[in-house]
PDB file of C-alpha atoms in Angstrom:
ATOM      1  CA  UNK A 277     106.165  84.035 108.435  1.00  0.00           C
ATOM      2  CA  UNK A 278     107.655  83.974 105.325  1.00  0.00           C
ATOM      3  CA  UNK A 279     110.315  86.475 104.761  1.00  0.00           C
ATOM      4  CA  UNK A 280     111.953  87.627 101.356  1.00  0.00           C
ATOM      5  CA  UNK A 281     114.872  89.832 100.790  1.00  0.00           C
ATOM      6  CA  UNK A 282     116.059  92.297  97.920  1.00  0.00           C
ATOM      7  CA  UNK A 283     119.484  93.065  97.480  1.00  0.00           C
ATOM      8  CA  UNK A 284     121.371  95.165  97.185  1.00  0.00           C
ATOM      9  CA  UNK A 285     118.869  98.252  97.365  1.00  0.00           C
ATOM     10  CA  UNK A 286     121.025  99.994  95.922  1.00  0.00           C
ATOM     11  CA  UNK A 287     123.955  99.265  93.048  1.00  0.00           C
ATOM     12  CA  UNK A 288     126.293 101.794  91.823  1.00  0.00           C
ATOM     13  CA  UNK A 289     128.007  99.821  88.804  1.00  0.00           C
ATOM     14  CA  UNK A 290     131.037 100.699  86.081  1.00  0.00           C
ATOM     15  CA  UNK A 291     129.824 100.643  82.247  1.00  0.00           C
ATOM     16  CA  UNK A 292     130.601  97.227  81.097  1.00  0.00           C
ATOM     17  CA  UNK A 293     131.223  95.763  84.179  1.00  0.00           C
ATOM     18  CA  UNK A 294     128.954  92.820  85.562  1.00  0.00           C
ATOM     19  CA  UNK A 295     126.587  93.202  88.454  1.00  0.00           C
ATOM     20  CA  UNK A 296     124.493  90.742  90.340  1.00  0.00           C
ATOM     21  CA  UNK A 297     120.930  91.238  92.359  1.00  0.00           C
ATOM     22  CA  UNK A 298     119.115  88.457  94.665  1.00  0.00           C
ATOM     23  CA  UNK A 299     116.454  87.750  96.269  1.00  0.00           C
ATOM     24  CA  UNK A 300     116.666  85.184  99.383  1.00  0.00           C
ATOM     25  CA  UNK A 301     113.748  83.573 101.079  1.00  0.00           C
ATOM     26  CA  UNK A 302     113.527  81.953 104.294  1.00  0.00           C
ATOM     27  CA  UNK A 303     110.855  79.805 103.159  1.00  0.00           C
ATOM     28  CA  UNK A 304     110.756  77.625  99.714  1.00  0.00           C
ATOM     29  CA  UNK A 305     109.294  79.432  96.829  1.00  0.00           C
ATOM     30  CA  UNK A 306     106.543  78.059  94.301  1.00  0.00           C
ATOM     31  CA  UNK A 307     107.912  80.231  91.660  1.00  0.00           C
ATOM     32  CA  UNK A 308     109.615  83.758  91.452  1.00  0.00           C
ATOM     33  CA  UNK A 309     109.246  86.548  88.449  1.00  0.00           C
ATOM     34  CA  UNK A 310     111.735  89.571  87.256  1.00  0.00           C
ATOM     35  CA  UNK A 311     110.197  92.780  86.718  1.00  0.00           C
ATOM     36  CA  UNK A 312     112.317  95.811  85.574  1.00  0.00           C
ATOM     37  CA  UNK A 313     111.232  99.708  85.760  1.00  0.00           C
ATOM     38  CA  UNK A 314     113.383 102.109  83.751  1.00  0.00           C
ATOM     39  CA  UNK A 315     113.397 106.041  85.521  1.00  0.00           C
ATOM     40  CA  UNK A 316     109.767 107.248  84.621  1.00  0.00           C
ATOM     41  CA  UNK A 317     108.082 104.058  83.838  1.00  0.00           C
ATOM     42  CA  UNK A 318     106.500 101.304  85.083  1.00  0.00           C
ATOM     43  CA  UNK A 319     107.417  97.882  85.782  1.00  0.00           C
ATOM     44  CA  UNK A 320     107.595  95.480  82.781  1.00  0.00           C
ATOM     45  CA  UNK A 321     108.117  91.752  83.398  1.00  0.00           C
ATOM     46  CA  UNK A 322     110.895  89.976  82.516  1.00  0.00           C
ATOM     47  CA  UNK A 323     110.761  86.281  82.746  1.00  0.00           C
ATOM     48  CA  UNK A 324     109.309  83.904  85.338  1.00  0.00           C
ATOM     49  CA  UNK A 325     111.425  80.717  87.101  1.00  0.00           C
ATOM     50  CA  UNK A 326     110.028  77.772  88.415  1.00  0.00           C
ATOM     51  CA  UNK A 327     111.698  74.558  88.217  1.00  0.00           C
ATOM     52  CA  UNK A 328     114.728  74.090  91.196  1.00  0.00           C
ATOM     53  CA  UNK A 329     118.217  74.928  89.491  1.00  0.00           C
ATOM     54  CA  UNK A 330     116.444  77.529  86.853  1.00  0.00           C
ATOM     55  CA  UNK A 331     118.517  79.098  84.651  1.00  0.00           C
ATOM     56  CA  UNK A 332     117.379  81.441  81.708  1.00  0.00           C
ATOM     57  CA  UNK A 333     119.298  84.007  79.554  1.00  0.00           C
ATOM     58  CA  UNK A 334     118.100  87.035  77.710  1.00  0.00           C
ATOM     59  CA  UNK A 335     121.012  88.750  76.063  1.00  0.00           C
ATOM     60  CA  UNK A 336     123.217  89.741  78.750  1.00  0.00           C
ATOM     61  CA  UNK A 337     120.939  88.850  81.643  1.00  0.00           C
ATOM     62  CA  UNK A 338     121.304  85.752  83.432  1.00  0.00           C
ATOM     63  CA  UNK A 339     118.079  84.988  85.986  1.00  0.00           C
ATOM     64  CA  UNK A 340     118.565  81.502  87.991  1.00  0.00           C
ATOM     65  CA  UNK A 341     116.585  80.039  90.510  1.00  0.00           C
ATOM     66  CA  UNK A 342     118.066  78.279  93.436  1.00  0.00           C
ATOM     67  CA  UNK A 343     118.032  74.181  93.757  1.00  0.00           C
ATOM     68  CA  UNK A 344     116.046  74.693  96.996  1.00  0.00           C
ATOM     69  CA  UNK A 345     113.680  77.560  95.417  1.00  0.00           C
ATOM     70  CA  UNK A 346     115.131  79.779  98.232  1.00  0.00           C
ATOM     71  CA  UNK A 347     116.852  82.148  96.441  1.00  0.00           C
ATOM     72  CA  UNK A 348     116.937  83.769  93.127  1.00  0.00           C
ATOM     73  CA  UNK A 349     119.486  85.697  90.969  1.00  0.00           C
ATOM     74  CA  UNK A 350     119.854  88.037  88.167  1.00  0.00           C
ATOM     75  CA  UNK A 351     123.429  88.453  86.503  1.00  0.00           C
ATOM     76  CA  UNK A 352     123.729  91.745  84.113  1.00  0.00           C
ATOM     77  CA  UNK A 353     126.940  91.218  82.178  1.00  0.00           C
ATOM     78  CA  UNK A 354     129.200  94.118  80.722  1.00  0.00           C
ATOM     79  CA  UNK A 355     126.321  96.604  81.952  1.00  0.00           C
ATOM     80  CA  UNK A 356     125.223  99.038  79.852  1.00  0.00           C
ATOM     81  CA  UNK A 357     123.603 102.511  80.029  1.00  0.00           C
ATOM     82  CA  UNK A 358     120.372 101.307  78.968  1.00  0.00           C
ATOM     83  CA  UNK A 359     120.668  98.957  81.815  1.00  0.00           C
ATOM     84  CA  UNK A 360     119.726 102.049  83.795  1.00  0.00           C
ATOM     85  CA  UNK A 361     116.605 101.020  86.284  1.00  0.00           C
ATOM     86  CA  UNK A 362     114.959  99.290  89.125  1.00  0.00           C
ATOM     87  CA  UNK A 363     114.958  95.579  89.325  1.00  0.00           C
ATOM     88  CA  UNK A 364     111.914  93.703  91.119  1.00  0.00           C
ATOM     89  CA  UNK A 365     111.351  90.173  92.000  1.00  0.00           C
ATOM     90  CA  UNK A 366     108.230  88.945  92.994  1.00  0.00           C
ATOM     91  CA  UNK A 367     106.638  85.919  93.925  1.00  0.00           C
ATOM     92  CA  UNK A 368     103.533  83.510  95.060  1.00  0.00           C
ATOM     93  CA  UNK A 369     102.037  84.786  98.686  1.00  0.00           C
ATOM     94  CA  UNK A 370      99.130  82.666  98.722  1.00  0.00           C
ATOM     95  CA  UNK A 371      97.150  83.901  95.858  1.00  0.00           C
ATOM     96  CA  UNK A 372      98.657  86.977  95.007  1.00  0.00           C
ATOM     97  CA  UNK A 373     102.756  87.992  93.863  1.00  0.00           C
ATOM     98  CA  UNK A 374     104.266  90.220  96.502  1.00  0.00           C
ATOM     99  CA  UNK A 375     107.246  92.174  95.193  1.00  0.00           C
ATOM    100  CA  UNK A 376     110.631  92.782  97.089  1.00  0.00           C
ATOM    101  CA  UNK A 377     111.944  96.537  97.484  1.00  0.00           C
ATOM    102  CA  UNK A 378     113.930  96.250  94.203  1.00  0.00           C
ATOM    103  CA  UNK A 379     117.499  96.791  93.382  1.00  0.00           C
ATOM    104  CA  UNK A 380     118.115 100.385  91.567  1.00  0.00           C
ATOM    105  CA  UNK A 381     120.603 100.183  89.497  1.00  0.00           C
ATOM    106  CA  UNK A 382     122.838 103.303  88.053  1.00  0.00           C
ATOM    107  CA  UNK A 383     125.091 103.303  85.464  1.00  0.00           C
ATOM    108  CA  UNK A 384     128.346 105.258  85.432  1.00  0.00           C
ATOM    109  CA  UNK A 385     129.607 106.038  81.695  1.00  0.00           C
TER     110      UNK A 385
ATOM    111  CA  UNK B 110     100.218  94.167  73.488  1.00  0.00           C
ATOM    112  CA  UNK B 111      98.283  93.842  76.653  1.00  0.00           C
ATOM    113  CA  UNK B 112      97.389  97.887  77.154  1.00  0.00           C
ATOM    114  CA  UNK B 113      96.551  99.668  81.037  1.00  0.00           C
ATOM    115  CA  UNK B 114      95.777 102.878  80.996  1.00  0.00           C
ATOM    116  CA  UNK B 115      95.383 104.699  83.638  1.00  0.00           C
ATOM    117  CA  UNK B 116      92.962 107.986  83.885  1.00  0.00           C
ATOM    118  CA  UNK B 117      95.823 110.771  85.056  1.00  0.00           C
ATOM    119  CA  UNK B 118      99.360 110.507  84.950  1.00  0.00           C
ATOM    120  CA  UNK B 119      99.938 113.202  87.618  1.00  0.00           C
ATOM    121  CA  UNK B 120      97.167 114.875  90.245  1.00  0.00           C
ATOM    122  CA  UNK B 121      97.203 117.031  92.798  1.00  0.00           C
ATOM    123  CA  UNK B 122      94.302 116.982  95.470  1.00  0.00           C
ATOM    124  CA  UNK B 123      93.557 118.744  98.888  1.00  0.00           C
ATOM    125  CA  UNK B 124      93.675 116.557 102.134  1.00  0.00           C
ATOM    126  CA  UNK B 125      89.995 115.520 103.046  1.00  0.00           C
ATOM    127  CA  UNK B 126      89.319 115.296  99.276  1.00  0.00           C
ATOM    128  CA  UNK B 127      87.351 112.119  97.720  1.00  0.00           C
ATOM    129  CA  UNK B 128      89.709 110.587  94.862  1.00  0.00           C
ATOM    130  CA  UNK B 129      89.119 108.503  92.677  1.00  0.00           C
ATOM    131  CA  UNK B 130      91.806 106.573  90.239  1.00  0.00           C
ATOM    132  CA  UNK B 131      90.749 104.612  87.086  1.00  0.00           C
ATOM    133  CA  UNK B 132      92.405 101.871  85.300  1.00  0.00           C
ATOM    134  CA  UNK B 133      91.291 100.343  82.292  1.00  0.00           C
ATOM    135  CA  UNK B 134      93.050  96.975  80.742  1.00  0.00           C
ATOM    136  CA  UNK B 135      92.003  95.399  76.910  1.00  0.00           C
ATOM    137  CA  UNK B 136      92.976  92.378  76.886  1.00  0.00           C
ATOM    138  CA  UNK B 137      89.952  90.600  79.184  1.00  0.00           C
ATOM    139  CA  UNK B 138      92.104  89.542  81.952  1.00  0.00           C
ATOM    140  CA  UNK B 139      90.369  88.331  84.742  1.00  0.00           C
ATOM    141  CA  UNK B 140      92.471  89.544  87.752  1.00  0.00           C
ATOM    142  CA  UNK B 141      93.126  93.756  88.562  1.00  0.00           C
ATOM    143  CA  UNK B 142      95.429  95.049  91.310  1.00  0.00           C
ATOM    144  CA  UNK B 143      96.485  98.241  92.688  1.00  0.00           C
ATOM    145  CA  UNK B 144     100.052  99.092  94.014  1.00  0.00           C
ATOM    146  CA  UNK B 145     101.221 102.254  96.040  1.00  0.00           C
ATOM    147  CA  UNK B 146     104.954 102.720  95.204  1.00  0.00           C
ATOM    148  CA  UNK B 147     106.890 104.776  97.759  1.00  0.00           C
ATOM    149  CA  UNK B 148     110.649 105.000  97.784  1.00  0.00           C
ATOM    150  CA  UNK B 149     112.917 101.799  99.554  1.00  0.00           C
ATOM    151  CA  UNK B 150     109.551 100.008  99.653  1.00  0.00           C
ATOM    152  CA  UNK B 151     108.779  98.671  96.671  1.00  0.00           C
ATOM    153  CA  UNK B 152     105.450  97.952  95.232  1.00  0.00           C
ATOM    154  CA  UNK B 153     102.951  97.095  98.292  1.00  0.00           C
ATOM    155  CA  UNK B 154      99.591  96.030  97.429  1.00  0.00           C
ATOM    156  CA  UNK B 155      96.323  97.891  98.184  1.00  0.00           C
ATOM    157  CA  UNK B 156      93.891  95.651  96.830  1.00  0.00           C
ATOM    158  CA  UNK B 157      93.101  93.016  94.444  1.00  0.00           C
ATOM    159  CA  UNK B 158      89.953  91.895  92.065  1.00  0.00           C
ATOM    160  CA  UNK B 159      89.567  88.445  90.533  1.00  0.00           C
ATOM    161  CA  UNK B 160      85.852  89.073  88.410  1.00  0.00           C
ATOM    162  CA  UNK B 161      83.376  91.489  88.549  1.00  0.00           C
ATOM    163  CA  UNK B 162      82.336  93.425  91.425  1.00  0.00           C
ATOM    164  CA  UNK B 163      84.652  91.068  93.645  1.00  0.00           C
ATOM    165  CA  UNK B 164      87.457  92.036  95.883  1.00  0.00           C
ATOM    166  CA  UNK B 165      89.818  91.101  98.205  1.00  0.00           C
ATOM    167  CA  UNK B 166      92.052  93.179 100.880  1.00  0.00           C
ATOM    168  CA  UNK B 167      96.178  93.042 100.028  1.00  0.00           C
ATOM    169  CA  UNK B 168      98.618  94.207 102.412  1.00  0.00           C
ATOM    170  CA  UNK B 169      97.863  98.035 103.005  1.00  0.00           C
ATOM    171  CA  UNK B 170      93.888  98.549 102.553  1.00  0.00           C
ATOM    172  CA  UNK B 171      93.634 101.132 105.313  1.00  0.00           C
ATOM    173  CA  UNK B 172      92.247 104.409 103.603  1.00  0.00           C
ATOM    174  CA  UNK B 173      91.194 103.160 100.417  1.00  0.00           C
ATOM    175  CA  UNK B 174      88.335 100.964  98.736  1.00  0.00           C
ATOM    176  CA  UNK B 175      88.134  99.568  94.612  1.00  0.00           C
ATOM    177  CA  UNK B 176      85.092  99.041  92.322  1.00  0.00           C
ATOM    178  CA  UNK B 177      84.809  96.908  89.991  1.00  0.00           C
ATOM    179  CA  UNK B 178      81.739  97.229  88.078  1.00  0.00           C
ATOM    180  CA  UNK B 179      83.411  96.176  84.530  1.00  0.00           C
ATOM    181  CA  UNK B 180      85.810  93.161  83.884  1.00  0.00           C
ATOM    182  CA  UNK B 181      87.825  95.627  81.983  1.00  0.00           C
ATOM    183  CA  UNK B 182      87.923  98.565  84.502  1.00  0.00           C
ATOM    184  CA  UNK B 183      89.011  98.877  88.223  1.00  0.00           C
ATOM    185  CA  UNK B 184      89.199 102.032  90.159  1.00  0.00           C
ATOM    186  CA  UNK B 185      90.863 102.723  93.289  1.00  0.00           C
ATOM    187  CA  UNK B 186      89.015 105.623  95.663  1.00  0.00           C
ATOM    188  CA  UNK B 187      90.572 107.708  98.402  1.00  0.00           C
ATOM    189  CA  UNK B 188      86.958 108.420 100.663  1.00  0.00           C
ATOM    190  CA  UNK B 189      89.077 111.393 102.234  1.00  0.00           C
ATOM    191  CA  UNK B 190      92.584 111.871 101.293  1.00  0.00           C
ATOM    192  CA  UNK B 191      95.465 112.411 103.342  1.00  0.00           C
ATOM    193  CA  UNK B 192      99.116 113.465 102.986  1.00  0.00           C
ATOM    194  CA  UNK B 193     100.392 110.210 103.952  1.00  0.00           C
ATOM    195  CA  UNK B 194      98.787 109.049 101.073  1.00  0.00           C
ATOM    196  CA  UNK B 195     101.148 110.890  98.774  1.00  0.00           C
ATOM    197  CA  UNK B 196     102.481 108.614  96.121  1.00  0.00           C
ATOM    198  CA  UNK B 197     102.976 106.663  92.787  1.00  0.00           C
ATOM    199  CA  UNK B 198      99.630 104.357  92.510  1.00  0.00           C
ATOM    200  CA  UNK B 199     100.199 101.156  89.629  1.00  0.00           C
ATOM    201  CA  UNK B 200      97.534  99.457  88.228  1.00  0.00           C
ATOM    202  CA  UNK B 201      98.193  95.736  86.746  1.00  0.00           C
ATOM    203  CA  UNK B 202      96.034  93.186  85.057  1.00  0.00           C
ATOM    204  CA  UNK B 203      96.808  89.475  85.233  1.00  0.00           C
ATOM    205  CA  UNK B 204      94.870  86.741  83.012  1.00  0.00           C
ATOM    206  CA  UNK B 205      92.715  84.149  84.501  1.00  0.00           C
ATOM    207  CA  UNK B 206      94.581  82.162  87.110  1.00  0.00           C
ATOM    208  CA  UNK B 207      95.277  82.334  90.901  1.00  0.00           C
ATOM    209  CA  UNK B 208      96.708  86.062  91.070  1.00  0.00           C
ATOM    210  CA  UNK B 209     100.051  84.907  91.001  1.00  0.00           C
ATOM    211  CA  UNK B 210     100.327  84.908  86.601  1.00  0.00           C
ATOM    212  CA  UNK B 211     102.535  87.605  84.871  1.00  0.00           C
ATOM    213  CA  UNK B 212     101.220  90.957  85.732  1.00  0.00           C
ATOM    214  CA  UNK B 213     100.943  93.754  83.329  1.00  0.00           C
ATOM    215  CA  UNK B 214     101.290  97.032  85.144  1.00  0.00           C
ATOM    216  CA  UNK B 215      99.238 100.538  83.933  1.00  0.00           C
ATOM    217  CA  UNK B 216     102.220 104.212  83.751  1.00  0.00           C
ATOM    218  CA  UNK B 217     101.245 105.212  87.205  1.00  0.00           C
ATOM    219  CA  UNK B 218      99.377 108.013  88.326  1.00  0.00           C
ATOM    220  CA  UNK B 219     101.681 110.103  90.907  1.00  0.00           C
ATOM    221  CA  UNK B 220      99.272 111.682  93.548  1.00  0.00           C
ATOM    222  CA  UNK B 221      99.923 114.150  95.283  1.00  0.00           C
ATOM    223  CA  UNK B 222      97.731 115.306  98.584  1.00  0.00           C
ATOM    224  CA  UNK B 223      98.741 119.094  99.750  1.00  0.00           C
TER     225      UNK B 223
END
């Protein structure tokens, strides 16, 4: 069956460094999303890929989906506190999304 | 702004004691889910709802049933409550589509079974 995997679980990252999460499939995807949960809240969706060779920026994030629609990516440049969080992908499992474990993220000032 | 609200932010129950969580969405999306959170294991899915009074099984449905009686409400029920059901339950709304559209997720209501 298909399997999909988060990582890192977790990432321990420098202020203003850059950090990156994935998530790698053994089985193509349709289409994968980026959710992001700050300490406290609740997930909040970032941006969805779904053409093969994706990439789309927001700021300082960088999300890119593989040319096989394996594997997905996001890049956080020169991290910031308020980067502070858990990171989710999810994607198409028949017809629901299934999220991975997430990546939490902390930020040392 | 799509808003889900959800009836309790935190609760405490006893173990063998019916629960029930509500979720209310207002932006007439079609499709309601509910997520159990637990630490290093992500959001799994309890169940799902695509219209009014339907519903489908996700991946852990053991030890819980939904109603949906209301396109805008879906609640989640505990029949008797457990310890091992101790956790952060999401609610989400999606619009019309296959279940797989942008979800919009409710603050959570942490549970807590003593």
């Amino acid at each position: 069956g298909q399997q999909v995997m988060q990582i890192p679980q977790y990432q321990h990252v420098q202020e203003g460094e850059d950090f990156t999460t994935y998530c790698n499939s053994s089985t193509t995807l349709s289409n994968i999303q980026w959710y992001k949960q700050r300490p406290g809240g609740h997930p909040v969706f970032l941006i969805q890929l779904v053409k093969s060779g994706e990439v789309k920026k927001q700021k300082r994030l960088t999300f890119q989906f593989g040319e096989a629609k394996k594997n997905s990516s996001l890049h956080i440049t020169a991290t910031q506190t308020t980067d502070v969080g858990t990171y989710f992908c999810g994607w198409a499992a028949g017809n629901k999304l299934t999220f991975g474990g997430g990546t939490r993220v902390l930020v040392k000032p | 702004d799509v808003k889900v609200t959800q009836s309790s932010r935190y609760l405490v129950k006893r173990t063998g004691e019916k629960v029930f969580l509500e979720c209310v969405q207002d932006m007439d999306h079609e499709n309601m889910f509910w997520y159990r959170q637990d630490p290093g294991l992500g959001l799994r899915l309890i169940y799902f709802s695509y219209d009014v009074k339907m519903k489908e099984k996700g991946d852990i449905p053991e030890g819980y049933s939904v109603s949906r009686e209301k396109k805008e409400r879906f609640s989640l029920i505990l029949e008797s409550a457990s310890t091992n059901q101790t956790s952060m339950y999401l609610c989400a709304s999606s619009p019309a589509g296959d279940g797989t559209d942008t979800q919009y997720f409710g603050p959570g209501t942490r549970l807590t079974v003593l």
